[in-house]
Short mmCIF file of C-alpha atoms and ligand atoms in Angstrom, two decimals:
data_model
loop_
_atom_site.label_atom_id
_atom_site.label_comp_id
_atom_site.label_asym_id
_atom_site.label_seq_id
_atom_site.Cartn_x
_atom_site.Cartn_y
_atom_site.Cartn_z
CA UNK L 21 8.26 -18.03 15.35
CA UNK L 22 5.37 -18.33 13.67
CA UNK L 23 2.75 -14.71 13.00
CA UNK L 24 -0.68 -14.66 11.62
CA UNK L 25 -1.07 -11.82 9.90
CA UNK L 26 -4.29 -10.64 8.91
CA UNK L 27 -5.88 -8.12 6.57
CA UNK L 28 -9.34 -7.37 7.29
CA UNK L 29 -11.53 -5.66 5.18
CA UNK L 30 -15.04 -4.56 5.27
CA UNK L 31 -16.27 -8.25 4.05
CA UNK L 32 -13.20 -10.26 3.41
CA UNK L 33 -10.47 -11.54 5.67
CA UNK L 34 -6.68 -12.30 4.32
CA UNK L 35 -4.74 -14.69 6.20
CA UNK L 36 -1.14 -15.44 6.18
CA UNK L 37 0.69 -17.81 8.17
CA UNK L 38 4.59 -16.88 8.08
CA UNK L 39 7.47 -18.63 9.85
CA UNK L 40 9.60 -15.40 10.51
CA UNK L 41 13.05 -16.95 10.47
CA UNK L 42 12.80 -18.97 7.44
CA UNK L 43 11.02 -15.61 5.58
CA UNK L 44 8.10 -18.79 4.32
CA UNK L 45 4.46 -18.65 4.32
CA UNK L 46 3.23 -21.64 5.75
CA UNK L 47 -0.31 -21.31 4.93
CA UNK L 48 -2.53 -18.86 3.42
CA UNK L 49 -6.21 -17.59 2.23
CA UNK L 50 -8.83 -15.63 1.33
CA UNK L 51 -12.49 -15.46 3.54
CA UNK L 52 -15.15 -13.53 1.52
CA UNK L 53 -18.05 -12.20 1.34
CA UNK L 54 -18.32 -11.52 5.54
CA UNK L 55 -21.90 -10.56 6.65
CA UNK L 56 -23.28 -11.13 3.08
CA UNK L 57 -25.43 -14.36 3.57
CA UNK L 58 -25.15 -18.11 1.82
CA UNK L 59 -22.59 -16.42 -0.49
CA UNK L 60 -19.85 -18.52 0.13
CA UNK L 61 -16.17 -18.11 0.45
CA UNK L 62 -13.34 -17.56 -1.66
CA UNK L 63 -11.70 -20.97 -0.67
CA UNK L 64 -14.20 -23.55 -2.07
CA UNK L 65 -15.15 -25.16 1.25
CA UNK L 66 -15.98 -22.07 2.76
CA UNK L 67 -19.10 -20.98 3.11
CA UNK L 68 -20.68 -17.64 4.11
CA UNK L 69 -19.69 -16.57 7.50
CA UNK L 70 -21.85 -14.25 9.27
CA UNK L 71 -19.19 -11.94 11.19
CA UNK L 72 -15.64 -11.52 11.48
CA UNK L 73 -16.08 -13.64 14.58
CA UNK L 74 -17.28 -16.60 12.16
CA UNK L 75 -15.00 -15.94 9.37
CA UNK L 76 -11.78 -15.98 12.30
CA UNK L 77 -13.38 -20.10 13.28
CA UNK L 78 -12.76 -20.91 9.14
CA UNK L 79 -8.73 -19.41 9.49
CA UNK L 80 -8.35 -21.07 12.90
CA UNK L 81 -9.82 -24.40 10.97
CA UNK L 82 -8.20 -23.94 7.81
CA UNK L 83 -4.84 -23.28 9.75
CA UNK L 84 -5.48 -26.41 12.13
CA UNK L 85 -5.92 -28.69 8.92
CA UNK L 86 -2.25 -27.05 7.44
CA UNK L 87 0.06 -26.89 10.32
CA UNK L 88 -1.51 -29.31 13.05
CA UNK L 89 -0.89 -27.92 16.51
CA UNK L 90 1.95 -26.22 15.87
CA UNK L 91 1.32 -22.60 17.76
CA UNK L 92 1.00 -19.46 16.27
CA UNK L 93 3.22 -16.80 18.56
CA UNK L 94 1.06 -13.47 17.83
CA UNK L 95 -0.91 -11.91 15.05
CA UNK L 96 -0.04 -8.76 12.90
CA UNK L 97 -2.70 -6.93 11.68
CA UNK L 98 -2.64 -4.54 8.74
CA UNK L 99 -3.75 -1.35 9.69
CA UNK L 100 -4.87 0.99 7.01
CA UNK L 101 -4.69 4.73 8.87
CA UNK L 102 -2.55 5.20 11.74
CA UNK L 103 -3.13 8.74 12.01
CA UNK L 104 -0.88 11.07 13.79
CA UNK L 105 -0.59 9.62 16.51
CA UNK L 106 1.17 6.33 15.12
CA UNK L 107 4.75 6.31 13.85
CA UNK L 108 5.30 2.92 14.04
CA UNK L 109 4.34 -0.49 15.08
CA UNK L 110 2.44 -1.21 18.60
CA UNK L 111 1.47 -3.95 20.82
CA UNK L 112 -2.08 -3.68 20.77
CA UNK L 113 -4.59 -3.57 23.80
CA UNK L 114 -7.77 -2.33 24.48
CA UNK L 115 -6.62 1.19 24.57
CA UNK L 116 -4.99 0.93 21.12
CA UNK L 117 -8.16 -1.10 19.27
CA UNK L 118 -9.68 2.63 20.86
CA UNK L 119 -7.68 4.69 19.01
CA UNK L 120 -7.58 2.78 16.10
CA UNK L 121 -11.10 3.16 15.92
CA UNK L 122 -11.19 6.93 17.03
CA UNK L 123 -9.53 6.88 13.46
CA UNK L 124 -12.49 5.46 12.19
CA UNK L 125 -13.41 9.09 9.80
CA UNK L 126 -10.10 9.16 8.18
CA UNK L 127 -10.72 5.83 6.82
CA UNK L 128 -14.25 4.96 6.61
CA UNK L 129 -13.99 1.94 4.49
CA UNK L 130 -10.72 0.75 6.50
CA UNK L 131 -9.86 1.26 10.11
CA UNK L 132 -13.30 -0.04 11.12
CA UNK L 133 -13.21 -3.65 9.00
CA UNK L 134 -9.21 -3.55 10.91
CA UNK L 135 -11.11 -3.30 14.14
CA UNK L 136 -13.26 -6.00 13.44
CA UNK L 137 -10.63 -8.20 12.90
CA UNK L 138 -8.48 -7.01 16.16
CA UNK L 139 -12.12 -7.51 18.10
CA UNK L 140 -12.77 -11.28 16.98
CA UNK L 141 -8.82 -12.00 18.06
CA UNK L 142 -9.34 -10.80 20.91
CA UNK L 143 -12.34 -12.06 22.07
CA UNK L 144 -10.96 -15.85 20.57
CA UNK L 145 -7.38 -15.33 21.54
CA UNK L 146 -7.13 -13.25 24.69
CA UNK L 147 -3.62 -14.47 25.28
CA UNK L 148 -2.32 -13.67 22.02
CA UNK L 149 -0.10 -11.05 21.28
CA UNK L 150 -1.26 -8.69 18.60
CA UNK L 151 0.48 -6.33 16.88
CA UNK L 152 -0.68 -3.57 14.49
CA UNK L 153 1.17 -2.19 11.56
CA UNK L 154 -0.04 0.94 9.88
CA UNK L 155 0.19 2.27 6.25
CA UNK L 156 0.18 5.26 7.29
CA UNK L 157 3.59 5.05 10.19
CA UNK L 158 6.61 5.52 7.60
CA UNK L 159 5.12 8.97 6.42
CA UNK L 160 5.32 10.20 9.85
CA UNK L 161 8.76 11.81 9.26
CA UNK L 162 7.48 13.64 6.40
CA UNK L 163 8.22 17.61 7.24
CA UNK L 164 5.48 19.88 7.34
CA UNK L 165 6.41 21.58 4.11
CA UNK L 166 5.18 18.24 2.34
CA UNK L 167 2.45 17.11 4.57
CA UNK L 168 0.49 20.76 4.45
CA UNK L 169 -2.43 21.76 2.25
CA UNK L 170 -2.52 25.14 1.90
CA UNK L 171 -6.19 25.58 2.96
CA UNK L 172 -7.19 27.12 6.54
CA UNK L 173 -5.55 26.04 9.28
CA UNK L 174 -9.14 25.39 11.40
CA UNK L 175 -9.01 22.28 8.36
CA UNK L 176 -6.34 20.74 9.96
CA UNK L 177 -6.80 21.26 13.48
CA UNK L 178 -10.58 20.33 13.25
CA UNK L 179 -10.75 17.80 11.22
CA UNK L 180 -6.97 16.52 10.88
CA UNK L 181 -7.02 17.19 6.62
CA UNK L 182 -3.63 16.79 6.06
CA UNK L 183 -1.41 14.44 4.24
CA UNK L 184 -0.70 11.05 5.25
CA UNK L 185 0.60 8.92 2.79
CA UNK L 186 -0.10 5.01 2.68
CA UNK L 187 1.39 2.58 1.46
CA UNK L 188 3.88 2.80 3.75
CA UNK L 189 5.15 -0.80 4.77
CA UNK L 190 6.30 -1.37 1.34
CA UNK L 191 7.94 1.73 0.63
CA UNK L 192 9.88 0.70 3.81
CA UNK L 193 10.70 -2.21 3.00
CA UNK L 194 11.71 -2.30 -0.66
CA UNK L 195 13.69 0.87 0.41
CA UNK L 196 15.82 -1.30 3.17
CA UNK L 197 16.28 -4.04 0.45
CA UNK L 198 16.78 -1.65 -1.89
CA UNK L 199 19.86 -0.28 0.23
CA UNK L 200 20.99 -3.75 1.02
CA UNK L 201 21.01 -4.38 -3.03
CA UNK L 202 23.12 -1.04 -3.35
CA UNK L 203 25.48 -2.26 -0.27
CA UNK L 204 24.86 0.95 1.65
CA UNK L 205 23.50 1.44 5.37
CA UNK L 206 19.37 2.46 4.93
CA UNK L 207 20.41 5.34 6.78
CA UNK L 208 22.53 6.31 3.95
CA UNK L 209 19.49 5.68 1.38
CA UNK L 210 18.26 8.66 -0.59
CA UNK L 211 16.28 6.90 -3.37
CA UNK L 212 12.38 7.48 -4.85
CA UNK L 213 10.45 4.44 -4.45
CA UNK L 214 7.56 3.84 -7.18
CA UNK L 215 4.98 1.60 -5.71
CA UNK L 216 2.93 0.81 -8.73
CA UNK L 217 -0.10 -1.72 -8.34
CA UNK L 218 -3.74 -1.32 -8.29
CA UNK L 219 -3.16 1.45 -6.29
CA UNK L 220 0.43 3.21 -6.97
CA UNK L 221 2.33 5.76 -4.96
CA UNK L 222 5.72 6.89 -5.42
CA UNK L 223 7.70 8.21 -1.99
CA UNK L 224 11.29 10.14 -1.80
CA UNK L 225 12.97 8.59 0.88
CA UNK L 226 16.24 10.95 2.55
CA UNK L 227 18.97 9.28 5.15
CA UNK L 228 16.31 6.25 5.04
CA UNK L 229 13.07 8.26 5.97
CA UNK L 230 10.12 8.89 3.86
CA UNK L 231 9.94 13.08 3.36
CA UNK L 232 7.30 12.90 0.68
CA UNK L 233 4.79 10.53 -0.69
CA UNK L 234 2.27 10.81 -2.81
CA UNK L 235 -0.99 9.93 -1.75
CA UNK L 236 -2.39 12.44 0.57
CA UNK L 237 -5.14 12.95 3.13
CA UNK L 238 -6.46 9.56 1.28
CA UNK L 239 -5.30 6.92 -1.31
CA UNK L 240 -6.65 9.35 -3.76
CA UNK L 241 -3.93 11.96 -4.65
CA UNK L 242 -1.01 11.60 -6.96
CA UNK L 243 -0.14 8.62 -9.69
CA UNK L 244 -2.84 7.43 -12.27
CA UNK L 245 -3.89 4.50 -10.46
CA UNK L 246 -5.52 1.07 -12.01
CA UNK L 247 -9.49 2.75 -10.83
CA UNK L 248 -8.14 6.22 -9.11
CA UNK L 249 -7.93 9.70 -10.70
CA UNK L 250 -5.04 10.99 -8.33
CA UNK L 251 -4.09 14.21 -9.24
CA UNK L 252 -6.89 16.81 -10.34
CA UNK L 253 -8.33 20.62 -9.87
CA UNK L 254 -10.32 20.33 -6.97
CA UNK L 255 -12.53 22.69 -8.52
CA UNK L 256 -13.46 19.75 -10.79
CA UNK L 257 -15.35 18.46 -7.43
CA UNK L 258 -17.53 21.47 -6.93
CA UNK L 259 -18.45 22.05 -10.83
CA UNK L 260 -19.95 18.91 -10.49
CA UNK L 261 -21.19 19.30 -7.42
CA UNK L 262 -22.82 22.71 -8.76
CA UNK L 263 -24.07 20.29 -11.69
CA UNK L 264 -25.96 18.04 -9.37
CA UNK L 265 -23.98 14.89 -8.78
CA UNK L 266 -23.73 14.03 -5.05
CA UNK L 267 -20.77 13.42 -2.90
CA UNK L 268 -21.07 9.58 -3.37
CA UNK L 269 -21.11 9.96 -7.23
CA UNK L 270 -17.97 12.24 -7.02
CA UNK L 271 -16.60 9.69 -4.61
CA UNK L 272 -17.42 6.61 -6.42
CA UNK L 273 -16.21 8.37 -9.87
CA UNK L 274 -12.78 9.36 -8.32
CA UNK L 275 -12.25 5.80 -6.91
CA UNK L 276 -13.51 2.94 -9.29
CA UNK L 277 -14.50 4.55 -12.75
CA UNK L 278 -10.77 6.97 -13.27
CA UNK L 279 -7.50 6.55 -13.42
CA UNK L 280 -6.69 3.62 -16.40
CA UNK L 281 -10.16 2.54 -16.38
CA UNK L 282 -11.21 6.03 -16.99
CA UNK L 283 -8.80 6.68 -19.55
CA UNK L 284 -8.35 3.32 -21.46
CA UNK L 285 -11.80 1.92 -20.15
CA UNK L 286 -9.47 -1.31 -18.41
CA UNK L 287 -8.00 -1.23 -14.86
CA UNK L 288 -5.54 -4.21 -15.78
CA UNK L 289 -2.09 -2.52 -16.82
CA UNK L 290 -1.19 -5.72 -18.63
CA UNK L 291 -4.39 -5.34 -21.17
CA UNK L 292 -3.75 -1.65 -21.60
CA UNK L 293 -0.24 -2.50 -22.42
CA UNK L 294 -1.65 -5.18 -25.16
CA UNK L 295 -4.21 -2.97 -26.24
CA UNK L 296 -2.06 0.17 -26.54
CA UNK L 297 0.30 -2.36 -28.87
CA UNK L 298 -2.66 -3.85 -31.01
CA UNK L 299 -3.37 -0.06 -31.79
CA UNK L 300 -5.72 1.36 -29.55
CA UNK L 301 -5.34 4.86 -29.20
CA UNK L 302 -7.04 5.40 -25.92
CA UNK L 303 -4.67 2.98 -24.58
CA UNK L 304 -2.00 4.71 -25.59
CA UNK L 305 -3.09 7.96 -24.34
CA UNK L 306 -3.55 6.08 -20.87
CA UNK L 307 -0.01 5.14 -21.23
CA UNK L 308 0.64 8.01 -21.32
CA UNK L 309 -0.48 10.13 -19.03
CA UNK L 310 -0.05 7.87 -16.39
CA UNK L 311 4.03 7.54 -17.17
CA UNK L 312 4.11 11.21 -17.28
CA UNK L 313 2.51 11.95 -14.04
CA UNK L 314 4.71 9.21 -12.78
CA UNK L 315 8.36 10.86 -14.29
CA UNK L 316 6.88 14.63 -13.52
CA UNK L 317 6.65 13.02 -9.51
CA UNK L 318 9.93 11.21 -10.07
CA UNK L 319 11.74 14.75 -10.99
CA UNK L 320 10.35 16.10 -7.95
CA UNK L 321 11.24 14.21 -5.54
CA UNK L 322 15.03 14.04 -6.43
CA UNK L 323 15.22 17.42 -5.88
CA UNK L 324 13.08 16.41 -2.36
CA UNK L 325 15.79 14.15 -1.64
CA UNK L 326 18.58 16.34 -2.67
CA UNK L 327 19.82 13.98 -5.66
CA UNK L 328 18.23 10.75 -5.56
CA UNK L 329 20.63 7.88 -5.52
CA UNK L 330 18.41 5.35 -6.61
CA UNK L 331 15.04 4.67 -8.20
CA UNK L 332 12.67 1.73 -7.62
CA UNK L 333 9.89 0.02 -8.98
CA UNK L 334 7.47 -2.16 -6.81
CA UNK L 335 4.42 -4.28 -6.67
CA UNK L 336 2.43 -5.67 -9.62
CA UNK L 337 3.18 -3.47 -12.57
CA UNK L 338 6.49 -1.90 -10.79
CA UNK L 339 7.75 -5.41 -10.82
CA UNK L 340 6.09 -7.07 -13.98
CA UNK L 341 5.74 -4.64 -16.92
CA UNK L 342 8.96 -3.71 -18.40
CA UNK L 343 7.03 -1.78 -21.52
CA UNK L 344 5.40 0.51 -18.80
CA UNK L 345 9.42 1.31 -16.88
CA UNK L 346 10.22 1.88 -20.39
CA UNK L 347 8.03 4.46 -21.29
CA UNK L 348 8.36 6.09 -17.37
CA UNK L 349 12.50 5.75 -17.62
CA UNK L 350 12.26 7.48 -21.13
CA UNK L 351 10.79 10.28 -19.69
CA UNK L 352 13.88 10.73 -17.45
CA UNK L 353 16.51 11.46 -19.99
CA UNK L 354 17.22 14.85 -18.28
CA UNK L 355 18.38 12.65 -14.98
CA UNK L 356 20.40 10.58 -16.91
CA UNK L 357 18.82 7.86 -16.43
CA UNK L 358 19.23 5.39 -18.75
CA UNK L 359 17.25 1.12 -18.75
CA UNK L 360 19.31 -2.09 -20.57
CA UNK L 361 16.64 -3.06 -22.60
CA UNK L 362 18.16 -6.58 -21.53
CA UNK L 363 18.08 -5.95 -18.27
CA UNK L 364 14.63 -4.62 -18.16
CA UNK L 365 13.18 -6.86 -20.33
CA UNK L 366 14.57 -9.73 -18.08
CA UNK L 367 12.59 -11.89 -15.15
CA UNK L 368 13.54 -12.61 -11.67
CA UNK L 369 11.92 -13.03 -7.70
CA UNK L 370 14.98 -11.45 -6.83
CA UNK L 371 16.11 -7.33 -6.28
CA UNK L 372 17.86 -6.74 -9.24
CA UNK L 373 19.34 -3.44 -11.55
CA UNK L 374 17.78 -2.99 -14.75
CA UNK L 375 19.74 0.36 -15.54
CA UNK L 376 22.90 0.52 -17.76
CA UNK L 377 26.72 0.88 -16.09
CA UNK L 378 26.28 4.37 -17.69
CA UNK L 379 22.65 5.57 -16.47
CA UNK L 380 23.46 8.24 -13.60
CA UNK L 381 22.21 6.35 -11.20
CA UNK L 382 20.80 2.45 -10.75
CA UNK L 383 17.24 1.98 -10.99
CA UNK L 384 16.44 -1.24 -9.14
CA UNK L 385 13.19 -3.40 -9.58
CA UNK L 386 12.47 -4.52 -5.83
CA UNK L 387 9.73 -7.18 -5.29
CA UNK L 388 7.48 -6.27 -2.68
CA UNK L 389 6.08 -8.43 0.04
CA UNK L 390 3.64 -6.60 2.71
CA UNK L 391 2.76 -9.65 4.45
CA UNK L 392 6.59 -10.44 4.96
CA UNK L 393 7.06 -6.91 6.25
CA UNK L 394 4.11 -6.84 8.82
CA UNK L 395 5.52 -10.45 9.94
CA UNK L 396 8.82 -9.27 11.04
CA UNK L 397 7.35 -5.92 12.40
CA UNK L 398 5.06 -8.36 14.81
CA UNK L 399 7.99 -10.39 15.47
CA UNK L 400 10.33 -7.05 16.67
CA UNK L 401 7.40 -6.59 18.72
CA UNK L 402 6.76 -9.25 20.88
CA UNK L 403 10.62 -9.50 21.37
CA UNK L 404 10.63 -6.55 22.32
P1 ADP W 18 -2.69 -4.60 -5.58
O1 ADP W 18 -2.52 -3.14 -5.38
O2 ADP W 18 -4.10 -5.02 -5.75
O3 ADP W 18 -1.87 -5.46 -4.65
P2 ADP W 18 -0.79 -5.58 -7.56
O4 ADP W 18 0.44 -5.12 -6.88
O5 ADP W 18 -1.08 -7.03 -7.64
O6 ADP W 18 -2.08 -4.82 -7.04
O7 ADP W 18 -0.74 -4.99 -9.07
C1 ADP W 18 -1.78 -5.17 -9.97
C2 ADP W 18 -1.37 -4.56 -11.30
O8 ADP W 18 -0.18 -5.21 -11.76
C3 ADP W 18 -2.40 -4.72 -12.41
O9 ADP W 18 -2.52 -3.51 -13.13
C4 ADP W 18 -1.77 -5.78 -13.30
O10 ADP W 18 -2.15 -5.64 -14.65
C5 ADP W 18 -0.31 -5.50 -13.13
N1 ADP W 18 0.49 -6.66 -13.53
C6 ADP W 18 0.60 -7.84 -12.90
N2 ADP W 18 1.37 -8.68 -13.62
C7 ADP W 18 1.73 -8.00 -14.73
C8 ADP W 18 2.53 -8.32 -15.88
N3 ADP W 18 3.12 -9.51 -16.03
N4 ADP W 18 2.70 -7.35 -16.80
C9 ADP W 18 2.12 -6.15 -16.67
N5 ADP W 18 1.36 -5.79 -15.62
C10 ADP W 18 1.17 -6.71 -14.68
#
């Protein structure tokens, strides 16, 4: 069976094409620069398209020239916010593209570039089953203890501020293979997964079930991300506000210009790690603060999970930058958890443990793959 899956954004378009049983990508791509003019595309031949519409006829070529006429069986689509409504995976139809984009405020940069993308399926493919997977469905289990603010209630019920946590296909995921690694049932799973790439969350995960994540309301809260603050006083917000910068400042600050950037003036963990090495004392300091917010989250949520029986890193620095598990893992002496240095320091594709025999419990490094994930989801689907 083969599944499209597609990540739209604003003025790009991902592409994947998966063949579900064999777990292989059979083709894939990047279309940029949507709606921008001659600016031309991220795959060489490409060039400019004007709407989603356009940029769907350079996949649909692209995908002709790669696999012939072999048929594509449906399409998953990404879905950034889900809202409340969504726990898990749907069949979409014109009813669900509605709600998807009645969603539209809690992700302004998001759910409408997803709709876009559902839209020019549709309108190419009106036969074609489409399925959408949202970021936000795993946290859906999260009790209201952990998915409260403790602000007025009229916040919530107005204007739906609450926590939703994202991320949520690959916490999922690395937390089934993370099971499968540890030979135990996923419902028997209690384990705190560390998603740590450009953006980073970290979610405890009880009997298999997310309880509490990190990001919030939006991408924003928790971990030191590669361009996000996460954590802060929110009175930070309106002291600046008082001092005259405007909500887009405070936004664009917050988003692109904090977290490692902020600190170490680089996004890329692997240059802060080399420059925190070579010396650099703002590095270091980066290093530092982001490990700590990472063990202080780490501590919390195996108490969440009442005694976590496994931790996990994921995604580009999770799975790539043994200095940074170091310094996170030495920070979790009081768990008893202990890294090989071997172990950590070693490379592999494949789940593996990088603790020692004597470490209280495992800690696993489990490679990610979202597109994989949102391929199978589309595939359960359709099946039905
Ligand atoms: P995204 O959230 O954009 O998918 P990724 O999961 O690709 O991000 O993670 C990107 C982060 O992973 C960057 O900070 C990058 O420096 C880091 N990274 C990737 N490879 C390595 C590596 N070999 N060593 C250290 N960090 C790495």
């Amino acid at each position: 069976m083969l599944v499209l899956v597609i990540n739209s954004g604003s003025s790009s378009l991902k592409y994947q094409v998966r063949d579900v049983a064999q777990g292989t990508v059979l083709t894939e791509g990047l279309i940029e620069k949507i709606g921008m003019g001659n600016g031309g595309g991220g795959d060489g031949e490409i060039e400019g398209p004007r709407d989603h519409a356009e940029a769907l006829e350079l996949v649909d070529a692209a995908i002709h020239r790669e696999l012939g006429d072999q048929e594509l069986a449906a399409v998953g689509h990404r879905v950034v916010h889900g809202g409340e409504r969504f726990a898990e995976p749907v069949l979409i139809d014109n009813e669900i593209t509605r709600a998807i984009e009645r969603l539209n405020p809690l992700a302004p940069l998001h759910n409408p570039a997803n709709v876009l993308g559902i839209r020019a399926i549709t309108k190419k493919w009106p036969q074609m089953p489409q399925v959408a997977v949202f970021d936000t469905a795993f946290h859906r289990t999260l009790p209201e203890h952990a998915w409260r603010y403790a602000v007025p209630d009229e916040l919530y019920t107005n204007h739906g501020i609450r926590r939703y946590g994202f991320h949520g296909t690959s916490h999922e995921y690395v937390g089934r293979r993370a099971a499968a690694l540890l030979d135990i049932p996923v419902e028997e799973f209690d384990g705190v997964i560390a998603h740590l790439g450009n953006g980073a969350s970290v979610t405890a995960i009880k009997g298999g079930h997310s309880v509490d994540t990190s990001m919030g309301f939006t991408p924003l809260e928790g971990l030191v991300m590669g361009t996000r603050s996460g954590d802060l006083d929110p009175s930070i917000l309106v002291f600046l506000g008082r001092a005259g910068w405007t909500p887009e400042d405070i936004d664009s600050m917050l988003n692109r210009e904090s977290g490692l950037k902020g600190l170490a003036g680089n996004n890329d963990m692997r240059s802060v790690v080399e420059a925190s090495e070579g010396g650099n004392a703002r590095a270091s300091v980066a290093l530092a603060v982001a490990s700590y917010r990472l063990a202080k989250y780490i501590g919390g949520y195996h108490v969440a999970v009442g005694g976590a029986k496994a931790l996990v890193f994921t995604a580009g620095i999770g799975e790539n930058s043994h200095q940074f598990r170091a310094l996170v893992a030495e920070r979790l002496g009081a768990l008893g958890i202990e890294l090989d240095a071997g172990l950590n320091t070693g490379r592999s594709k494949e789940p593996r443990v990088i603790s020692t025999a004597s470490s209280a419990i495992p800690v696993l490094v489990v490679p990610t793959d979202e597109e994989r994930a949102i391929a199978e989801a589309t595939a359960a689907v359709v099946r039905g």
